[in-house]
Tab-separated table of C-alpha atoms in Angstrom:
chain	number	residue	atom	x	y	z
A	1	MET	CA	69.170	160.574	147.755
A	2	LEU	CA	65.492	161.109	146.548
A	3	SER	CA	65.080	160.328	142.761
A	4	ALA	CA	64.592	163.117	140.483
A	5	ARG	CA	61.006	163.745	139.117
A	6	PRO	CA	58.817	160.765	139.600
A	7	THR	CA	59.098	158.312	136.713
A	8	ALA	CA	56.112	158.019	134.320
A	9	GLY	CA	55.481	154.566	136.136
A	10	ARG	CA	55.480	156.202	139.564
A	11	ALA	CA	53.300	158.969	138.390
A	12	ALA	CA	50.869	156.357	136.914
A	13	GLY	CA	50.918	154.615	140.171
A	14	LEU	CA	50.021	157.792	141.974
A	15	ALA	CA	47.272	158.361	139.357
A	16	GLY	CA	45.754	155.041	140.128
A	17	ARG	CA	45.174	155.857	143.680
A	18	SER	CA	43.599	159.296	142.839
A	19	ALA	CA	39.868	159.869	142.325
A	20	ALA	CA	40.778	162.141	139.522
A	21	ARG	CA	41.986	160.571	136.260
A	22	VAL	CA	45.156	162.277	134.852
A	23	PRO	CA	47.677	161.046	132.417
A	24	PRO	CA	51.048	159.523	133.742
A	25	ARG	CA	53.599	162.075	134.609
A	26	SER	CA	55.893	162.973	131.721
A	27	ALA	CA	59.477	161.667	132.197
A	28	GLY	CA	62.271	164.130	131.787
A	29	VAL	CA	65.138	165.928	133.544
A	30	ALA	CA	63.806	167.026	137.047
A	31	CYS	CA	64.214	170.260	138.970
A	32	ALA	CA	65.324	167.737	141.789
A	33	ALA	CA	68.117	166.419	139.743
A	34	ALA	CA	70.276	169.488	140.647
A	35	GLY	CA	69.392	169.270	144.528
A	36	ARG	CA	72.888	167.652	145.357
A	37	GLN	CA	74.460	170.634	143.894
A	38	GLN	CA	73.096	172.791	146.558
A	39	GLN	CA	74.358	170.486	149.312
A	40	GLN	CA	78.004	171.159	147.899
A	41	GLN	CA	77.693	174.988	148.408
A	42	GLY	CA	79.418	174.658	151.773
A	43	ALA	CA	78.523	175.361	155.362
A	44	ALA	CA	75.856	177.902	155.914
A	45	SER	CA	76.570	181.064	157.956
A	46	PRO	CA	75.221	180.933	161.585
A	47	LEU	CA	72.293	183.211	160.535
A	48	ALA	CA	71.477	181.145	157.467
A	49	ALA	CA	71.693	177.910	159.276
A	50	GLY	CA	69.532	179.021	161.975
A	51	VAL	CA	66.736	180.412	159.816
A	52	LEU	CA	66.716	177.476	157.333
A	53	ALA	CA	66.693	174.981	160.005
A	54	ALA	CA	63.780	176.724	161.546
A	55	LEU	CA	62.044	176.485	158.266
A	56	LEU	CA	62.551	172.789	157.981
A	57	LEU	CA	61.877	171.948	161.528
A	58	GLY	CA	58.693	174.023	161.506
A	59	SER	CA	57.356	171.473	158.979
A	60	GLY	CA	57.140	169.012	161.765
A	61	ALA	CA	54.371	170.875	163.521
A	62	PRO	CA	50.818	170.184	162.622
A	63	ALA	CA	50.195	170.998	159.042
A	64	VAL	CA	48.451	174.166	158.177
A	65	ALA	CA	46.485	174.803	154.995
A	66	ALA	CA	48.327	176.273	152.210
A	67	ALA	CA	46.860	179.769	151.499
A	68	PRO	CA	47.205	181.640	148.114
A	69	ASP	CA	50.374	183.642	148.369
A	70	ALA	CA	50.597	182.810	152.042
A	71	ALA	CA	53.565	184.989	152.554
A	72	GLY	CA	52.766	187.640	150.141
A	73	PRO	CA	55.861	189.575	148.600
A	74	SER	CA	56.157	193.251	149.145
A	75	THR	CA	58.659	195.707	147.658
A	76	SER	CA	58.464	197.875	150.699
A	77	GLY	CA	57.829	195.619	153.710
A	78	GLY	CA	54.429	196.978	153.873
A	79	GLY	CA	50.811	195.515	152.973
A	80	ALA	CA	49.883	193.404	150.033
A	81	VAL	CA	51.012	194.889	146.805
A	82	PRO	CA	49.894	193.738	143.043
A	83	THR	CA	51.650	190.656	141.869
A	84	VAL	CA	51.962	188.747	138.690
A	85	TYR	CA	53.413	185.252	137.931
A	86	PHE	CA	55.299	183.750	135.018
A	87	GLY	CA	55.803	179.991	134.300
A	88	ASN	CA	57.755	178.148	131.626
A	89	GLY	CA	59.381	175.135	132.663
A	90	CYS	CA	61.365	174.371	135.939
A	91	PHE	CA	61.007	177.191	138.235
A	92	TRP	CA	64.504	176.883	139.932
A	93	GLY	CA	66.645	178.741	137.472
A	94	ARG	CA	63.834	180.969	136.319
A	95	GLN	CA	63.588	182.381	139.979
A	96	LYS	CA	67.263	183.423	139.812
A	97	GLU	CA	66.680	185.396	136.561
A	98	PHE	CA	63.625	187.330	138.112
A	99	VAL	CA	65.718	188.043	141.111
A	100	ASP	CA	68.494	189.454	138.732
A	101	ALA	CA	65.756	191.455	137.071
A	102	GLU	CA	64.381	192.952	140.507
A	103	ARG	CA	67.944	193.934	141.201
A	104	THR	CA	68.262	195.916	137.883
A	105	LEU	CA	65.149	197.692	139.085
A	106	GLY	CA	66.918	198.818	142.224
A	107	ARG	CA	65.694	196.227	144.673
A	108	THR	CA	69.071	195.515	146.409
A	109	ASP	CA	67.840	195.138	149.814
A	110	PRO	CA	66.922	191.472	150.495
A	111	ALA	CA	63.744	192.640	152.018
A	112	ALA	CA	62.751	194.153	148.734
A	113	ILE	CA	63.039	190.872	146.730
A	114	SER	CA	59.625	189.464	145.852
A	115	ALA	CA	60.451	186.591	143.357
A	116	LEU	CA	59.190	183.459	144.778
A	117	VAL	CA	58.490	180.039	143.226
A	118	GLY	CA	55.209	178.254	143.477
A	119	TYR	CA	52.270	176.760	141.713
A	120	ALA	CA	49.498	178.489	139.783
A	121	GLY	CA	47.100	178.330	136.820
A	122	GLY	CA	44.933	175.466	138.125
A	123	ARG	CA	41.348	175.400	139.202
A	124	GLN	CA	41.590	173.089	142.028
A	125	VAL	CA	43.217	172.572	145.411
A	126	GLY	CA	43.769	169.634	147.606
A	127	PRO	CA	42.583	168.848	151.034
A	128	ASP	CA	42.584	171.800	153.360
A	129	GLY	CA	43.463	173.947	150.449
A	130	LYS	CA	47.012	172.267	149.991
A	131	VAL	CA	48.971	172.645	146.697
A	132	CYS	CA	52.157	170.687	147.023
A	133	TYR	CA	55.025	169.120	145.212
A	134	TYR	CA	55.208	165.322	144.409
A	135	TYR	CA	57.107	164.449	147.655
A	136	ASN	CA	54.134	165.505	149.876
A	137	GLY	CA	52.873	161.829	149.986
A	138	ASP	CA	49.142	162.594	149.333
A	139	PRO	CA	48.480	162.362	145.707
A	140	ARG	CA	45.485	164.601	146.173
A	141	THR	CA	47.782	167.535	146.849
A	142	ILE	CA	50.143	167.287	144.023
A	143	TYR	CA	50.211	170.445	142.015
A	144	GLU	CA	50.201	169.149	138.465
A	145	ARG	CA	47.325	166.692	139.197
A	146	LEU	CA	45.432	169.823	140.495
A	147	GLY	CA	45.930	171.670	137.111
A	148	HIS	CA	48.787	174.033	138.419
A	149	ALA	CA	52.053	174.922	136.702
A	150	GLU	CA	55.493	175.766	138.277
A	151	VAL	CA	55.739	179.533	138.155
A	152	VAL	CA	57.710	182.541	139.710
A	153	GLN	CA	55.765	185.302	141.327
A	154	VAL	CA	56.935	188.945	141.448
A	155	ALA	CA	55.417	191.993	142.957
A	156	LEU	CA	54.684	195.295	141.355
A	157	SER	CA	54.686	198.892	142.653
A	158	ASP	CA	51.279	200.207	143.686
A	159	GLU	CA	51.893	203.121	141.529
A	160	ASP	CA	50.762	202.777	138.022
A	161	ALA	CA	53.850	204.227	136.319
A	162	ALA	CA	56.261	202.438	138.502
A	163	ALA	CA	54.277	199.147	137.934
A	164	GLN	CA	54.397	199.405	134.185
A	165	GLN	CA	58.163	199.964	134.171
A	166	GLU	CA	58.588	196.903	136.323
A	167	PHE	CA	56.325	194.741	134.365
A	168	ARG	CA	58.103	195.682	131.274
A	169	GLN	CA	61.329	194.440	132.757
A	170	PHE	CA	59.868	191.226	134.056
A	171	ALA	CA	58.056	190.622	130.635
A	172	ARG	CA	61.412	191.111	128.813
A	173	THR	CA	63.148	188.601	131.184
A	174	TYR	CA	60.252	186.120	130.697
A	175	PHE	CA	60.388	186.187	126.849
A	176	ASP	CA	64.362	185.917	127.003
A	177	GLN	CA	63.675	182.547	128.486
A	178	PHE	CA	62.688	181.017	125.195
A	179	GLN	CA	64.649	179.643	122.123
A	180	ALA	CA	63.711	178.601	118.575
A	181	ALA	CA	62.050	175.213	118.214
A	182	PRO	CA	63.373	172.741	115.460
A	183	ARG	CA	61.608	172.801	112.109
A	184	GLY	CA	60.280	176.290	112.510
A	185	ARG	CA	57.756	175.455	115.007
A	186	GLY	CA	58.012	178.757	116.789
A	187	MET	CA	59.502	179.100	120.206
A	188	MET	CA	60.125	176.680	123.023
A	189	ARG	CA	61.387	176.647	126.654
A	190	LEU	CA	65.022	176.442	127.556
A	191	ASP	CA	64.547	173.119	129.167
A	192	PRO	CA	62.082	171.433	126.781
A	193	GLN	CA	62.906	168.028	128.083
A	194	ASP	CA	60.714	169.094	131.094
A	195	ALA	CA	57.378	168.526	129.414
A	196	GLY	CA	53.742	168.394	130.467
A	197	PRO	CA	51.043	170.717	131.945
A	198	GLY	CA	52.990	171.360	135.084
A	199	TYR	CA	55.654	172.930	132.989
A	200	ARG	CA	53.356	174.879	130.489
A	201	ASN	CA	53.960	178.549	129.549
A	202	VAL	CA	51.617	180.613	131.567
A	203	VAL	CA	51.342	184.051	132.647
A	204	GLY	CA	49.044	185.242	135.401
A	205	LEU	CA	47.817	188.905	135.283
A	206	PRO	CA	45.117	190.599	137.581
A	207	GLY	CA	42.320	190.583	135.108
A	208	GLY	CA	43.973	188.330	132.580
A	209	VAL	CA	43.744	189.506	129.020
A	210	ALA	CA	41.638	192.438	130.156
A	211	SER	CA	44.404	193.701	132.454
A	212	PRO	CA	46.078	197.049	131.503
A	213	LEU	CA	49.243	195.101	131.697
A	214	PHE	CA	48.229	192.814	128.875
A	215	PRO	CA	49.229	195.251	126.163
A	216	LEU	CA	52.819	195.598	127.751
A	217	LEU	CA	52.970	191.799	127.689
A	218	ARG	CA	52.170	191.864	123.975
A	219	GLU	CA	54.786	194.442	123.431
A	220	ALA	CA	57.323	192.342	125.150
A	221	ASN	CA	56.361	189.272	123.014
A	222	VAL	CA	59.241	189.956	120.469
A	223	HIS	CA	59.195	186.176	119.244
A	224	GLY	CA	55.391	186.489	118.294
A	225	MET	CA	54.384	183.640	120.286
A	226	GLU	CA	50.549	182.889	120.635
A	227	LEU	CA	49.144	184.577	123.798
A	228	ARG	CA	46.055	182.578	124.393
A	229	GLU	CA	43.392	183.165	126.940
A	230	GLY	CA	43.013	180.658	129.680
A	231	GLN	CA	40.486	179.946	132.257
A	232	GLY	CA	42.554	177.586	134.401
A	233	ASN	CA	43.642	174.090	133.820
A	234	LEU	CA	42.054	170.965	134.941
A	235	TYR	CA	41.799	167.301	133.660
A	236	ALA	CA	38.718	166.313	131.548
A	237	ALA	CA	38.520	162.671	130.524
A	238	GLY	CA	42.093	162.321	131.638
A	239	ARG	CA	43.377	165.183	129.451
A	240	PRO	CA	44.299	168.713	130.499
A	241	VAL	CA	42.164	171.531	129.058
A	242	GLU	CA	45.212	173.784	129.072
A	243	GLY	CA	48.047	171.660	128.102
A	244	ASP	CA	51.840	172.100	127.404
A	245	GLU	CA	52.090	173.491	123.878
A	246	ILE	CA	55.161	174.840	121.859
A	247	ASN	CA	54.878	178.430	121.036
A	248	VAL	CA	51.796	179.101	123.320
A	249	VAL	CA	51.514	181.070	126.323
A	250	TRP	CA	48.288	180.864	128.328
A	251	VAL	CA	47.353	184.184	129.780
A	252	VAL	CA	45.157	183.812	132.991
A	253	ASP	CA	43.522	185.766	135.589
A	254	SER	CA	45.710	185.735	138.641
A	255	ALA	CA	42.766	187.192	140.756
A	256	GLN	CA	40.631	184.118	139.873
A	257	LEU	CA	43.737	181.659	139.737
A	258	PRO	CA	46.114	182.686	142.640
A	259	PHE	CA	49.654	181.712	143.341
A	260	TYR	CA	50.340	179.007	146.073
A	261	ARG	CA	53.986	179.371	147.385
A	262	ALA	CA	55.974	176.393	146.979
A	263	GLU	CA	57.947	174.598	149.819
A	264	ALA	CA	60.930	176.290	151.302
A	265	TYR	CA	63.379	173.735	149.834
A	266	HIS	CA	62.397	174.980	146.272
A	267	GLN	CA	63.023	178.575	146.955
A	268	PHE	CA	66.455	180.062	145.877
A	269	HIS	CA	67.678	176.814	144.436
A	270	ASN	CA	70.417	175.871	142.054
A	271	GLY	CA	69.417	175.728	138.454
A	272	LEU	CA	69.154	172.693	136.260
A	273	GLY	CA	72.776	171.570	135.792
A	274	LYS	CA	74.060	174.906	137.055
A	275	ALA	CA	75.097	175.925	140.561
A	276	PHE	CA	74.443	179.514	141.639
A	277	PRO	CA	76.627	181.410	144.172
A	278	ALA	CA	76.105	180.706	147.950
A	279	ALA	CA	75.235	184.314	148.129
A	280	TYR	CA	71.976	183.370	146.423
A	281	THR	CA	71.289	179.847	147.437
A	282	ARG	CA	72.201	180.425	150.988
A	283	ASP	CA	72.507	184.019	152.234
A	284	LEU	CA	69.660	185.632	150.067
A	285	LYS	CA	67.333	182.805	151.071
A	286	ALA	CA	68.038	183.251	154.745
A	287	ALA	CA	67.405	187.007	154.476
A	288	VAL	CA	64.086	186.452	152.731
A	289	ALA	CA	63.120	183.808	155.129
A	290	ALA	CA	64.014	186.114	157.970
A	291	ALA	CA	61.713	188.794	156.438
A	292	GLY	CA	58.938	186.299	156.599
A	293	LYS	CA	58.347	185.745	152.996
A	294	ILE	CA	59.135	181.978	152.837
A	295	GLY	CA	58.379	179.309	155.462
A	296	PRO	CA	56.255	176.185	156.060
A	297	THR	CA	53.387	175.896	153.803
A	298	GLY	CA	51.744	172.801	155.306
A	299	CYS	CA	53.410	170.727	152.722
A	300	LEU	CA	56.328	168.243	153.380
A	301	GLU	CA	59.745	169.859	153.425
A	302	VAL	CA	62.602	167.845	151.884
A	303	PRO	CA	65.983	169.072	153.055
A	304	PHE	CA	68.154	168.831	149.841
């Protein structure tokens, strides 16, 4: 079984082989720690098994460059629609909460589900445009080293009034994912043990703080967290320019800092220490894959 997140020592080893100097990876409970739970969900239906097998076997083909939002979400099955992204810790459980939010908006057809996990908020990409998880093998493609954070992207309607209603729901869902920090230091994530720039709080809006959605984000910020304008993270002298800070949410321009969809094995996963129903981890994942929204990214797929 693969280990959980790479240890600090392992991350330091990767850093030593990279041209860019970054600090050792923070140790903590990993998203990957819950991987074995998904294997215990039971046998997949024939449709789910066939689709997911195609996803994993597809990664054995020649690698293709990861493109921003390579399988762009759509609420209607049509063309590209406006998207936003939210990050605050491990993206596994967060995706489930955004899927639930979509369903409250009436998106009950699997083809209408847009919430996907991925990487965003960094200024750099790896060779061939790849942005990948740690298990890809090439340290130059690792998302955190490239300045990115784990995020969930969701699609909005192309009609302004509907988009605002949807964004309000997504923003409320986001700020519900925080808890009070000890000693009155403000608000922190529900999984504060997952620390480091790859887990930082970040929201991507088209236009950033100049977006017409930004006032709605402030309205939803019931905890009074600092909404700090960001320009995208990278490492300067080994330190992140936009790091992981308690009670701070970086707000960036998603048009300038696009979303890179994560590997298929990260999509519709169990949460940290929490197993979700097979209807979510297996059946919904297969339906979304069949709709062409998830699949090979050019990064290594790990079947766990």
